[in-house]
């Protein structure tokens, strides 16, 4: 590792640690630890949401997918972006009105009870961990490829950084690390886009012509069908993408970090602006990578195309730019995993420890201590897992996360907020059927059952690698059938009414102890 | 009194959200569906800059997201104002 790389990395680590130190002095209460006491503005939170959402898989993976597969690679990013409208239209404001720190709070505002809370905590915990492990594994592999550092060392560095941010700085440090990441990522990609265009004298047609020369697909690069031959597969993926975000706990708990619904809406809309511009830029980078670097070299460096962006940076700007882009990729990774650590921590320490073990009676100080220890434990355990999984192909876990979120959390949230006939039994059956169906169909599908390198070496029983189109309806059906099979909610009519008033207007008609 | 207002509010919200939602889903899922069923049309050159209809449609999803999001915020602002007015009424 040469000095340029070293300086960039030290600079980023120092910056984020200074943020953490500053945040640590301000994270003295549970409210501040979990939600930064609602102190962020809409724009800041929008940037943090973008920072939470755009993973290294988006940054490097989509550039690579576009470079290798053309049009179909770009389709991925569209689904990620449009999904924010579902969050904005259905979920965002009610979640902000009803919840305090976690999604468990939101559901338990209507269906209080230990089982319900435990179920929501398990859901949030599973989704966060399932998403975190592949990110950690991918980051270890990436840093090894980029910098020639040993896999275990890079995983340990990233694992300890994310743990330090959350343990000491809580949500405040996490948010600001994510905001810094968004700024660095957007400006870095913008710079790279300008360089790519200047290479072709700002002539888009020249770029497109060079793309056709660079790709073995020729003119077919610009046509659909290079990645998704099966229409059903594509539809299924798009369905999971558009509904998945609205069930991701690490995105939804960010809605507690602003003070009112106006800021909630500003958060989501500014996130869509940032993410939209970002995906347009990744398109240019994908085109630039295939035009300037060329197909053979991209595939030779990494067959999945994940190194397209770094290779492009090296080709147009030499080692210095490569170091800069690598540092950006590194920041991207730590910001995303820190967001996942805090969402898993909230699920465990707020829902399980505070509400279930201590029956909601632990003091502010106990809550804070519990949260810090939980964050430490989660960081430690997931780093250990990531170390063990070096040689496993775990990338499918990322798409699994979206499917689990879209088929368990999303139906239950949606029906809780909007459906009057919904009841506790329905919420439980919805969560359980969504979770189980996702796992069953992924295990039976080509990710796991695969003659060529799968965990179970045999023909897949279920043909789609994205089972969303089957699993999401199962989640909804589970919730609906469960509600109809059980007697109508025994809860007082008045309480239900209070719930709906609070969900849709934020007006609490009754003073609550919690 | 409060119940009536809330019912009216939810009704107002529904009248805006439902049509927007039908549009959103139609606009979004028409992209994969049209690619699946009319690949020839989608892969032919469109009217703009010689890019294909497939690219044009995919690009349009981005401004669509921004506009549909902005419309929601505009509507929500009006609803907020309406809630404020009703609150004043209740107080006075």
Coordinates of C-alpha atoms in Angstrom, one line a residue:
Chain A
X1 CA 0.0 0.0 0.0
X2 CA 1.6 3.3 -1.0
X3 CA 1.5 6.6 0.7
X4 CA -1.4 8.1 -1.3
X5 CA -3.8 5.4 -0.3
X6 CA -2.6 5.5 3.3
X7 CA -3.2 9.3 3.5
X8 CA -6.7 9.1 2.0
X9 CA -7.7 6.3 4.4
X10 CA -6.2 7.9 7.5
X11 CA -8.0 11.2 6.5
X12 CA -11.4 9.4 6.3
X13 CA -10.9 7.4 9.5
X14 CA -9.8 10.6 11.4
X15 CA -12.7 12.6 10.1
X16 CA -15.3 10.0 11.1
X17 CA -13.7 9.5 14.5
X18 CA -13.8 13.3 15.2
X19 CA -17.5 13.2 14.3
X20 CA -17.9 10.3 16.7
X21 CA -16.1 12.1 19.5
X22 CA -18.3 15.2 19.0
X23 CA -21.4 13.0 18.9
X24 CA -20.4 11.0 22.0
X25 CA -20.4 14.1 24.1
X26 CA -24.0 14.7 23.0
X27 CA -25.4 11.2 23.2
X28 CA -26.1 11.1 26.9
X29 CA -29.7 10.1 26.9
X30 CA -31.6 7.1 25.3
X31 CA -33.5 9.6 23.1
X32 CA -30.3 11.1 21.8
X33 CA -28.7 7.7 21.3
X34 CA -31.5 6.2 19.3
X35 CA -32.9 9.1 17.3
X36 CA -30.5 12.0 17.8
X37 CA -33.4 13.5 19.7
X38 CA -35.1 14.4 16.4
X39 CA -32.5 17.1 15.9
X40 CA -31.8 16.6 12.2
X41 CA -33.3 18.8 9.5
X42 CA -35.1 17.3 6.5
X43 CA -32.2 17.9 4.1
X44 CA -29.7 16.4 6.5
X45 CA -31.8 13.4 7.1
X46 CA -32.4 13.0 3.4
X47 CA -28.6 13.0 2.9
X48 CA -28.3 10.5 5.7
X49 CA -31.0 8.3 4.2
X50 CA -29.2 8.3 0.9
X51 CA -26.0 7.5 2.7
X52 CA -27.7 4.7 4.5
X53 CA -29.2 3.3 1.3
X54 CA -26.5 3.6 -1.3
X55 CA -24.3 0.6 -0.4
X56 CA -21.1 -0.4 -2.0
X57 CA -23.2 -2.8 -3.9
X58 CA -25.1 0.1 -5.5
X59 CA -22.0 2.1 -6.2
X60 CA -19.7 -0.6 -7.5
X61 CA -22.2 -3.2 -8.4
X62 CA -24.5 -1.0 -10.6
X63 CA -21.6 0.6 -12.4
X64 CA -20.3 -2.9 -13.1
X65 CA -23.8 -4.2 -14.1
X66 CA -24.2 -1.4 -16.6
X67 CA -20.7 -1.8 -17.9
X68 CA -21.2 -5.5 -18.5
X69 CA -24.9 -5.8 -19.3
X70 CA -25.9 -2.4 -20.6
X71 CA -29.6 -1.5 -20.4
X72 CA -30.6 -4.2 -17.9
X73 CA -28.0 -3.0 -15.4
X74 CA -29.7 0.4 -15.4
X75 CA -33.1 -1.1 -14.7
X76 CA -31.9 -2.2 -11.2
X77 CA -31.3 1.3 -10.1
X78 CA -34.8 2.5 -11.2
X79 CA -36.5 0.1 -8.8
X80 CA -34.4 1.3 -5.9
X81 CA -35.3 4.9 -6.6
X82 CA -39.1 4.5 -7.2
X83 CA -39.4 2.5 -4.0
X84 CA -39.1 5.8 -2.1
X85 CA -42.5 6.9 -3.3
X86 CA -44.1 3.9 -1.6
X87 CA -42.3 5.0 1.6
X88 CA -43.5 8.6 1.2
X89 CA -47.1 7.9 0.2
X90 CA -47.9 5.1 2.7
X91 CA -45.4 4.6 5.5
X92 CA -43.3 7.7 6.3
X93 CA -45.7 10.0 8.2
X94 CA -47.7 7.4 10.1
X95 CA -44.4 5.7 11.2
X96 CA -43.1 9.1 12.5
X97 CA -46.4 9.7 14.3
X98 CA -46.6 6.3 16.0
X99 CA -43.1 5.2 16.8
X100 CA -40.6 6.3 19.3
X101 CA -37.4 4.5 18.5
X102 CA -38.3 1.3 16.6
X103 CA -40.8 -0.4 14.2
X104 CA -41.9 -2.4 17.2
X105 CA -43.2 0.8 18.7
X106 CA -45.3 1.5 15.6
X107 CA -47.0 -1.9 15.5
X108 CA -47.4 -2.0 19.3
X109 CA -49.2 1.3 19.2
X110 CA -52.1 -0.6 17.8
X111 CA -51.5 -4.1 19.0
X112 CA -49.7 -3.9 22.4
X113 CA -48.3 -7.1 23.7
X114 CA -45.1 -9.0 24.3
X115 CA -45.4 -11.5 21.5
X116 CA -46.1 -8.8 18.9
X117 CA -43.1 -6.8 20.1
X118 CA -40.8 -9.8 20.1
X119 CA -41.9 -10.7 16.5
X120 CA -41.2 -7.2 15.2
X121 CA -37.8 -7.1 17.0
X122 CA -36.9 -10.5 15.5
X123 CA -37.9 -9.2 12.0
X124 CA -35.9 -6.0 12.3
X125 CA -32.9 -7.8 13.8
X126 CA -32.9 -10.5 11.1
X127 CA -33.2 -8.1 8.2
X128 CA -30.4 -5.9 9.6
X129 CA -28.0 -8.7 10.2
X130 CA -28.8 -10.4 6.9
X131 CA -28.0 -7.2 5.1
X132 CA -24.9 -6.4 7.2
X133 CA -23.0 -9.8 6.8
X134 CA -22.8 -9.7 3.0
X135 CA -21.8 -6.0 3.1
X136 CA -19.0 -6.9 5.5
X137 CA -17.9 -9.9 3.4
X138 CA -18.0 -7.8 0.2
X139 CA -16.1 -5.0 1.8
X140 CA -13.4 -7.4 2.9
X141 CA -13.1 -8.8 -0.6
X142 CA -13.1 -5.4 -2.1
X143 CA -10.5 -3.9 0.1
X144 CA -8.3 -6.9 -0.6
X145 CA -8.7 -6.4 -4.3
X146 CA -8.1 -2.7 -4.2
X147 CA -5.3 -2.4 -1.6
X148 CA -3.9 -5.9 -1.3
X149 CA -4.6 -5.9 2.4
X150 CA -5.5 -9.3 3.9
X151 CA -9.2 -10.1 4.0
X152 CA -9.4 -10.6 7.8
X153 CA -7.6 -7.3 8.5
X154 CA -10.0 -5.3 6.3
X155 CA -13.0 -6.9 7.8
X156 CA -11.7 -6.3 11.3
X157 CA -11.0 -2.6 10.5
X158 CA -14.4 -2.0 9.1
X159 CA -16.1 -4.0 11.8
X160 CA -14.4 -2.1 14.6
X161 CA -15.0 1.3 12.9
X162 CA -18.8 0.7 12.6
X163 CA -18.9 -0.6 16.2
X164 CA -17.0 2.5 17.5
X165 CA -19.3 4.9 15.7
X166 CA -22.5 3.3 17.1
X167 CA -21.3 2.5 20.6
X168 CA -20.0 6.0 21.3
X169 CA -21.9 8.2 19.0
X170 CA -25.2 6.5 18.6
X171 CA -27.6 7.8 15.9
X172 CA -26.0 11.2 15.9
X173 CA -22.5 9.9 14.8
X174 CA -24.1 7.4 12.4
X175 CA -26.2 10.1 10.8
X176 CA -23.2 12.5 10.3
X177 CA -21.0 9.7 9.0
X178 CA -23.7 9.0 6.5
X179 CA -24.1 12.6 5.6
X180 CA -20.3 13.0 5.0
X181 CA -20.4 9.8 3.0
X182 CA -23.1 11.2 0.7
X183 CA -21.2 14.4 0.2
X184 CA -18.0 12.6 -0.6
X185 CA -19.6 10.0 -2.8
X186 CA -21.7 12.5 -4.8
X187 CA -18.8 14.9 -5.4
X188 CA -16.4 12.0 -6.2
X189 CA -18.7 10.4 -8.7
X190 CA -19.5 13.9 -10.2
X191 CA -15.8 14.5 -10.7
X192 CA -15.3 11.2 -12.4
X193 CA -18.3 11.9 -14.6
X194 CA -16.8 15.2 -15.7
X195 CA -13.5 13.5 -16.5
X196 CA -15.2 10.8 -18.5
X197 CA -17.1 13.4 -20.6
X198 CA -14.0 15.5 -21.1
X199 CA -12.2 12.4 -22.4
X200 CA -14.7 12.4 -25.3
X201 CA -14.6 16.2 -25.8
X202 CA -18.1 16.5 -24.2
X203 CA -19.5 14.7 -27.1
X204 CA -22.1 12.1 -26.0
X205 CA -22.2 10.4 -29.4
X206 CA -18.5 9.8 -29.3
X207 CA -18.9 8.2 -25.9
X208 CA -21.7 6.0 -27.1
X209 CA -19.7 5.0 -30.2
X210 CA -16.7 4.0 -28.0
X211 CA -19.1 2.0 -25.8
X212 CA -20.2 0.0 -28.8
X213 CA -16.5 -0.7 -29.7
X214 CA -15.7 -1.7 -26.1
X215 CA -18.5 -4.2 -25.4
X216 CA -18.8 -7.6 -27.0
X217 CA -22.6 -7.0 -27.1
X218 CA -22.1 -4.4 -29.9
X219 CA -25.2 -2.6 -30.6
X220 CA -27.1 -5.0 -28.4
X221 CA -25.6 -3.3 -25.4
X222 CA -28.2 -0.6 -25.6
X223 CA -31.1 -3.1 -26.0
X224 CA -32.9 -4.9 -23.2
X225 CA -32.7 -8.6 -22.4
X226 CA -29.0 -9.0 -21.7
X227 CA -29.4 -9.8 -18.0
X228 CA -33.0 -10.8 -17.6
X229 CA -34.0 -13.3 -20.3
X230 CA -37.1 -14.3 -18.4
X231 CA -39.8 -11.6 -18.1
X232 CA -41.2 -13.1 -14.9
X233 CA -37.8 -12.9 -13.2
X234 CA -37.6 -9.2 -14.1
X235 CA -41.1 -8.5 -12.9
X236 CA -40.4 -10.4 -9.7
X237 CA -37.2 -8.4 -9.0
X238 CA -38.9 -5.1 -9.7
X239 CA -41.7 -5.9 -7.3
X240 CA -39.4 -6.8 -4.5
X241 CA -37.3 -3.6 -5.1
X242 CA -40.3 -1.2 -5.2
X243 CA -41.9 -2.7 -2.0
X244 CA -38.8 -3.7 -0.1
X245 CA -37.5 -0.2 0.9
X246 CA -40.8 0.4 2.7
X247 CA -40.0 -2.5 5.1
X248 CA -36.3 -1.9 5.7
X249 CA -35.9 -1.0 9.4
X250 CA -32.6 0.8 9.0
X251 CA -34.2 3.3 6.6
X252 CA -37.5 3.6 8.5
X253 CA -35.9 4.3 11.9
X254 CA -34.2 7.3 10.3
X255 CA -37.7 8.9 10.1
X256 CA -37.6 9.4 13.9
X257 CA -34.5 11.6 13.7
X258 CA -36.5 14.7 12.5
X259 CA -38.9 16.7 14.5
X260 CA -42.1 16.9 12.4
X261 CA -43.9 15.5 9.4
X262 CA -42.9 18.4 7.2
X263 CA -39.3 17.4 7.8
X264 CA -40.2 13.8 7.3
X265 CA -41.5 14.6 3.8
X266 CA -38.5 16.8 3.1
X267 CA -36.2 13.9 4.1
X268 CA -37.7 11.5 1.6
X269 CA -37.9 13.9 -1.2
X270 CA -34.4 15.1 -0.8
X271 CA -33.3 11.5 -0.6
X272 CA -35.0 10.8 -4.0
X273 CA -33.2 13.8 -5.6
X274 CA -29.8 12.6 -4.3
X275 CA -30.4 9.0 -5.3
X276 CA -31.9 9.9 -8.7
X277 CA -28.9 12.1 -9.6
X278 CA -26.6 9.4 -8.3
X279 CA -28.0 6.7 -10.5
X280 CA -27.7 8.9 -13.6
X281 CA -24.1 9.4 -12.7
X282 CA -23.5 5.7 -12.2
X283 CA -24.9 5.2 -15.7
X284 CA -22.3 7.5 -17.1
X285 CA -19.6 5.7 -15.1
X286 CA -20.8 2.4 -16.4
X287 CA -20.7 3.6 -20.0
X288 CA -17.3 5.2 -19.4
X289 CA -15.9 2.0 -17.9
X290 CA -16.8 -0.1 -20.9
X291 CA -15.7 2.6 -23.4
X292 CA -12.4 3.5 -21.8
X293 CA -11.3 0.3 -19.9
X294 CA -12.9 -2.3 -22.2
X295 CA -14.7 -5.5 -21.6
X296 CA -11.8 -7.9 -21.4
X297 CA -9.9 -6.0 -18.8
X298 CA -13.1 -5.5 -16.6
X299 CA -13.9 -9.2 -16.6
X300 CA -10.2 -10.1 -16.1
X301 CA -10.0 -8.0 -12.9
X302 CA -13.3 -9.3 -11.5
X303 CA -15.8 -11.4 -13.3
X304 CA -18.8 -9.7 -11.6
X305 CA -17.8 -6.3 -12.8
X306 CA -17.5 -4.9 -9.3
X307 CA -14.2 -3.2 -10.1
X308 CA -15.5 -1.3 -13.0
X309 CA -15.6 2.1 -11.2
X310 CA -12.1 1.8 -9.6
X311 CA -10.6 0.6 -12.9
X312 CA -12.2 3.5 -14.7
X313 CA -10.7 5.9 -12.1
X314 CA -7.3 4.4 -12.6
X315 CA -7.6 4.6 -16.4
X316 CA -8.6 8.3 -16.5
X317 CA -6.8 9.7 -13.4
X318 CA -4.0 7.3 -12.5
X319 CA -3.2 6.1 -9.0
X320 CA -4.3 9.2 -7.3
X321 CA -7.8 9.1 -8.5
X322 CA -7.9 5.3 -7.9
X323 CA -6.9 6.0 -4.3
X324 CA -9.6 8.6 -4.0
X325 CA -12.3 6.3 -5.4
X326 CA -11.2 3.5 -3.2
X327 CA -11.5 5.8 -0.2
X328 CA -15.0 6.7 -1.3
X329 CA -15.9 3.0 -1.6
X330 CA -14.6 2.5 1.9
X331 CA -16.6 5.4 3.3
X332 CA -19.7 4.0 1.6
X333 CA -19.2 0.7 3.3
X334 CA -18.7 2.0 6.8
X335 CA -21.6 4.4 6.6
X336 CA -24.0 1.6 5.5
X337 CA -22.9 -1.0 8.0
X338 CA -23.0 1.6 10.8
X339 CA -26.7 2.2 9.9
X340 CA -27.4 -1.5 10.1
X341 CA -25.7 -1.8 13.5
X342 CA -27.8 0.9 15.0
X343 CA -31.0 -0.6 13.6
X344 CA -30.2 -4.1 15.0
X345 CA -29.2 -2.5 18.3
X346 CA -32.5 -0.6 18.5
X347 CA -34.4 -3.9 17.9
X348 CA -32.6 -5.7 20.6
X349 CA -31.9 -3.1 23.3
X350 CA -35.1 -1.1 23.0
X351 CA -37.7 -3.7 22.1
X352 CA -36.3 -6.8 23.8
X353 CA -34.3 -5.5 26.7
X354 CA -36.3 -2.4 27.7
X355 CA -39.8 -3.5 26.8
X356 CA -39.7 -7.3 27.2
X357 CA -37.1 -8.0 29.9
X358 CA -37.5 -4.9 32.0
X359 CA -41.2 -4.5 31.2
X360 CA -40.6 -0.9 30.1
X361 CA -39.4 0.1 33.5
X362 CA -35.6 0.5 33.0
X363 CA -34.1 3.9 33.7
X364 CA -32.7 6.2 31.1
X365 CA -29.2 5.3 32.2
X366 CA -29.8 1.6 32.1
X367 CA -31.3 1.9 28.6
X368 CA -28.2 3.8 27.4
X369 CA -25.8 1.2 28.9
X370 CA -27.8 -1.6 27.4
X371 CA -27.8 0.0 24.0
X372 CA -24.1 0.5 24.1
X373 CA -23.4 -3.1 25.1
X374 CA -25.8 -4.4 22.5
X375 CA -24.1 -2.4 19.8
X376 CA -20.7 -3.7 20.9
X377 CA -22.0 -7.3 20.9
X378 CA -23.7 -7.0 17.5
X379 CA -20.6 -5.4 16.0
X380 CA -18.4 -8.2 17.4
X381 CA -20.6 -11.1 16.4
X382 CA -21.2 -9.9 12.9
X383 CA -17.5 -9.3 12.3
X384 CA -16.8 -12.8 13.5
X385 CA -19.4 -14.2 11.1
X386 CA -18.0 -12.1 8.2
X387 CA -14.5 -13.5 9.0
X388 CA -15.8 -17.1 8.7
X389 CA -17.7 -16.5 5.5
X390 CA -14.8 -15.3 3.3
X391 CA -15.1 -18.1 0.8
X392 CA -18.9 -18.3 0.7
X393 CA -20.9 -16.6 -1.9
X394 CA -23.2 -14.5 0.2
X395 CA -24.2 -11.8 -2.2
X396 CA -27.7 -13.3 -2.7
X397 CA -28.4 -12.3 0.9
X398 CA -28.7 -8.7 -0.3
X399 CA -31.6 -9.5 -2.5
X400 CA -33.0 -11.8 0.1
X401 CA -33.2 -8.8 2.5
X402 CA -35.4 -6.8 0.1
X403 CA -37.7 -9.8 -0.3
X404 CA -37.9 -10.5 3.5
X405 CA -38.7 -6.8 4.1
X406 CA -41.3 -6.6 1.3
X407 CA -43.1 -9.8 2.4
X408 CA -43.1 -9.5 6.2
X409 CA -42.5 -5.9 7.5
X410 CA -44.2 -4.1 4.7
X411 CA -47.5 -5.9 4.6
X412 CA -47.8 -5.8 8.4
X413 CA -47.0 -2.0 8.6
X414 CA -49.3 -1.2 5.7
X415 CA -52.3 -3.2 7.1
X416 CA -51.7 -1.9 10.6
X417 CA -51.8 1.7 9.5
X418 CA -54.7 1.4 7.0
X419 CA -56.9 -1.6 7.5
X420 CA -59.6 -1.4 10.2
X421 CA -60.4 -5.2 10.3
X422 CA -56.7 -6.1 10.8
X423 CA -55.9 -7.6 14.2
X424 CA -53.1 -9.0 16.3
X425 CA -53.4 -12.6 15.0
X426 CA -53.2 -11.3 11.4
X427 CA -50.1 -9.3 12.2
X428 CA -48.4 -12.3 13.7
X429 CA -49.4 -14.7 10.9
X430 CA -48.3 -12.0 8.3
X431 CA -44.9 -11.6 9.8
X432 CA -44.4 -15.4 10.2
X433 CA -45.6 -16.4 6.8
X434 CA -43.6 -13.7 5.1
X435 CA -40.4 -14.7 6.9
X436 CA -40.8 -18.4 6.4
X437 CA -41.9 -18.2 2.7
X438 CA -38.9 -16.0 1.9
X439 CA -36.4 -18.5 3.4
X440 CA -38.1 -21.5 1.9
X441 CA -38.3 -20.1 -1.6
X442 CA -34.7 -18.9 -1.5
X443 CA -33.5 -22.2 -0.3
X444 CA -35.4 -24.0 -3.0
X445 CA -34.3 -21.5 -5.6
X446 CA -31.2 -21.3 -7.8
X447 CA -29.2 -19.3 -5.2
X448 CA -28.8 -22.3 -2.9
X449 CA -29.8 -25.3 -5.1
X450 CA -27.4 -25.0 -8.0
X451 CA -25.5 -27.7 -9.8
X452 CA -22.7 -25.3 -10.4
X453 CA -21.3 -24.3 -7.0
X454 CA -24.5 -24.0 -5.0
X455 CA -24.7 -24.9 -1.3
X456 CA -27.0 -27.8 -2.2
X457 CA -25.7 -29.4 -5.4
X458 CA -28.9 -30.3 -7.3
X459 CA -31.4 -28.8 -9.8
X460 CA -33.3 -26.0 -8.2
X461 CA -36.9 -26.9 -7.3
X462 CA -38.1 -23.4 -7.7
X463 CA -36.8 -21.7 -10.8
X464 CA -36.8 -17.9 -10.0
X465 CA -33.8 -16.5 -8.2
X466 CA -36.0 -13.6 -7.2
X467 CA -39.1 -15.2 -5.5
X468 CA -40.7 -11.8 -4.7
X469 CA -43.7 -12.3 -7.0
X470 CA -44.7 -15.5 -5.0
X471 CA -43.5 -14.6 -1.5
X472 CA -44.9 -11.0 -1.2
X473 CA -48.5 -12.2 -1.9
X474 CA -47.9 -15.0 0.6
X475 CA -47.0 -12.4 3.3
X476 CA -50.1 -10.3 2.5
X477 CA -52.4 -13.4 2.3
X478 CA -51.0 -14.7 5.6
X479 CA -51.9 -11.4 7.3
X480 CA -55.3 -11.1 5.7
X481 CA -56.3 -14.8 6.3
X482 CA -55.0 -14.6 9.9
X483 CA -57.2 -11.6 10.6
X484 CA -60.4 -13.2 9.1
X485 CA -59.9 -16.5 10.9
X486 CA -59.7 -14.9 14.3
X487 CA -62.5 -13.0 16.0
X488 CA -62.6 -9.3 15.5
X489 CA -60.2 -7.3 17.7
X490 CA -61.4 -7.3 21.2
X491 CA -59.7 -4.0 21.8
X492 CA -62.0 -1.2 22.7
X493 CA -63.5 0.6 19.8
X494 CA -62.3 3.9 21.3
X495 CA -58.7 2.8 21.5
X496 CA -58.7 1.8 17.8
X497 CA -60.1 5.2 17.0
X498 CA -57.4 6.9 18.9
X499 CA -54.8 4.9 17.1
X500 CA -56.1 6.0 13.7
X501 CA -56.3 9.6 14.7
X502 CA -52.7 9.5 15.9
X503 CA -51.5 7.6 12.8
X504 CA -52.9 10.0 10.3
X505 CA -52.7 13.3 12.1
X506 CA -50.2 12.9 14.9
X507 CA -52.8 14.2 17.4
X508 CA -52.6 12.2 20.6
X509 CA -56.1 12.3 22.1
X510 CA -54.9 10.6 25.3
X511 CA -51.8 11.2 27.4
X512 CA -49.7 8.1 27.4
X513 CA -47.2 6.9 30.0
X514 CA -44.9 5.3 27.5
Chain B
X1 CA -66.3 16.8 16.3
X2 CA -62.7 15.5 16.2
X3 CA -63.9 12.2 14.7
X4 CA -65.7 14.0 11.9
X5 CA -62.7 16.1 11.1
X6 CA -60.3 13.1 11.0
X7 CA -62.7 11.1 8.8
X8 CA -62.9 14.1 6.5
X9 CA -59.1 14.4 6.5
X10 CA -58.6 10.7 5.7
X11 CA -61.1 11.0 2.9
X12 CA -59.3 14.0 1.4
X13 CA -56.0 12.2 1.6
X14 CA -57.5 9.1 0.0
X15 CA -58.9 11.1 -2.9
X16 CA -55.4 12.3 -3.7
X17 CA -53.4 9.2 -2.9
X18 CA -55.4 6.5 -4.6
X19 CA -55.3 7.9 -8.2
X20 CA -51.6 8.9 -7.8
X21 CA -50.9 5.3 -6.7
X22 CA -52.7 3.7 -9.6
X23 CA -50.7 6.0 -11.9
X24 CA -47.4 5.2 -10.1
X25 CA -47.9 1.4 -10.3
X26 CA -49.1 1.6 -13.9
X27 CA -46.2 3.8 -14.9
X28 CA -43.6 1.7 -13.1
X29 CA -44.7 -1.8 -14.0
X30 CA -45.4 -0.9 -17.6
X31 CA -41.7 -0.7 -18.0
X32 CA -40.8 -4.3 -17.3
X33 CA -44.1 -5.5 -18.9
X34 CA -43.6 -3.6 -22.1
X35 CA -40.0 -4.8 -22.3
X36 CA -41.3 -8.3 -21.9
X37 CA -44.2 -8.2 -24.4
X38 CA -43.1 -5.6 -26.9
X39 CA -39.3 -5.8 -27.0
X40 CA -39.2 -4.8 -30.7
X41 CA -41.0 -1.6 -30.1
X42 CA -39.1 -0.8 -27.0
X43 CA -35.8 -1.4 -28.8
X44 CA -36.6 0.8 -31.7
X45 CA -35.5 4.4 -31.9
X46 CA -37.7 6.9 -30.3
X47 CA -38.4 10.5 -31.3
X48 CA -35.8 12.0 -28.9
X49 CA -32.0 12.0 -29.6
X50 CA -32.2 8.7 -31.4
X51 CA -32.3 6.8 -28.1
X52 CA -34.6 3.8 -27.9
X53 CA -38.0 3.9 -26.3
X54 CA -36.7 1.6 -23.6
X55 CA -34.1 4.1 -22.5
X56 CA -36.4 7.0 -22.8
X57 CA -39.0 5.3 -20.7
X58 CA -36.4 4.2 -18.1
X59 CA -35.1 7.7 -17.9
X60 CA -38.6 9.1 -17.5
X61 CA -39.0 7.1 -14.3
X62 CA -36.5 9.4 -12.6
X63 CA -38.3 12.8 -13.1
X64 CA -41.6 10.9 -12.5
X65 CA -40.3 10.0 -9.0
X66 CA -39.4 13.6 -8.3
X67 CA -42.7 15.0 -9.6
X68 CA -44.9 12.5 -7.9
X69 CA -43.0 13.1 -4.7
X70 CA -43.3 16.9 -5.0
X71 CA -47.0 16.6 -5.7
X72 CA -47.5 14.6 -2.5
X73 CA -45.6 17.2 -0.5
X74 CA -47.7 20.0 -2.0
X75 CA -50.9 18.1 -1.2
X76 CA -49.7 17.3 2.3
X77 CA -48.9 21.0 3.0
X78 CA -52.5 21.9 2.1
X79 CA -53.8 19.2 4.4
X80 CA -51.5 20.4 7.2
X81 CA -52.9 23.8 6.8
X82 CA -56.5 22.5 6.9
X83 CA -55.7 20.6 10.1
X84 CA -54.2 23.8 11.7
X85 CA -57.4 25.7 10.8
X86 CA -59.6 22.9 12.4
X87 CA -57.4 23.0 15.5
X88 CA -58.0 26.7 15.8
X89 CA -61.7 26.2 15.5
X90 CA -61.7 23.5 18.2
X91 CA -59.8 25.7 20.5
X92 CA -61.9 28.8 20.0

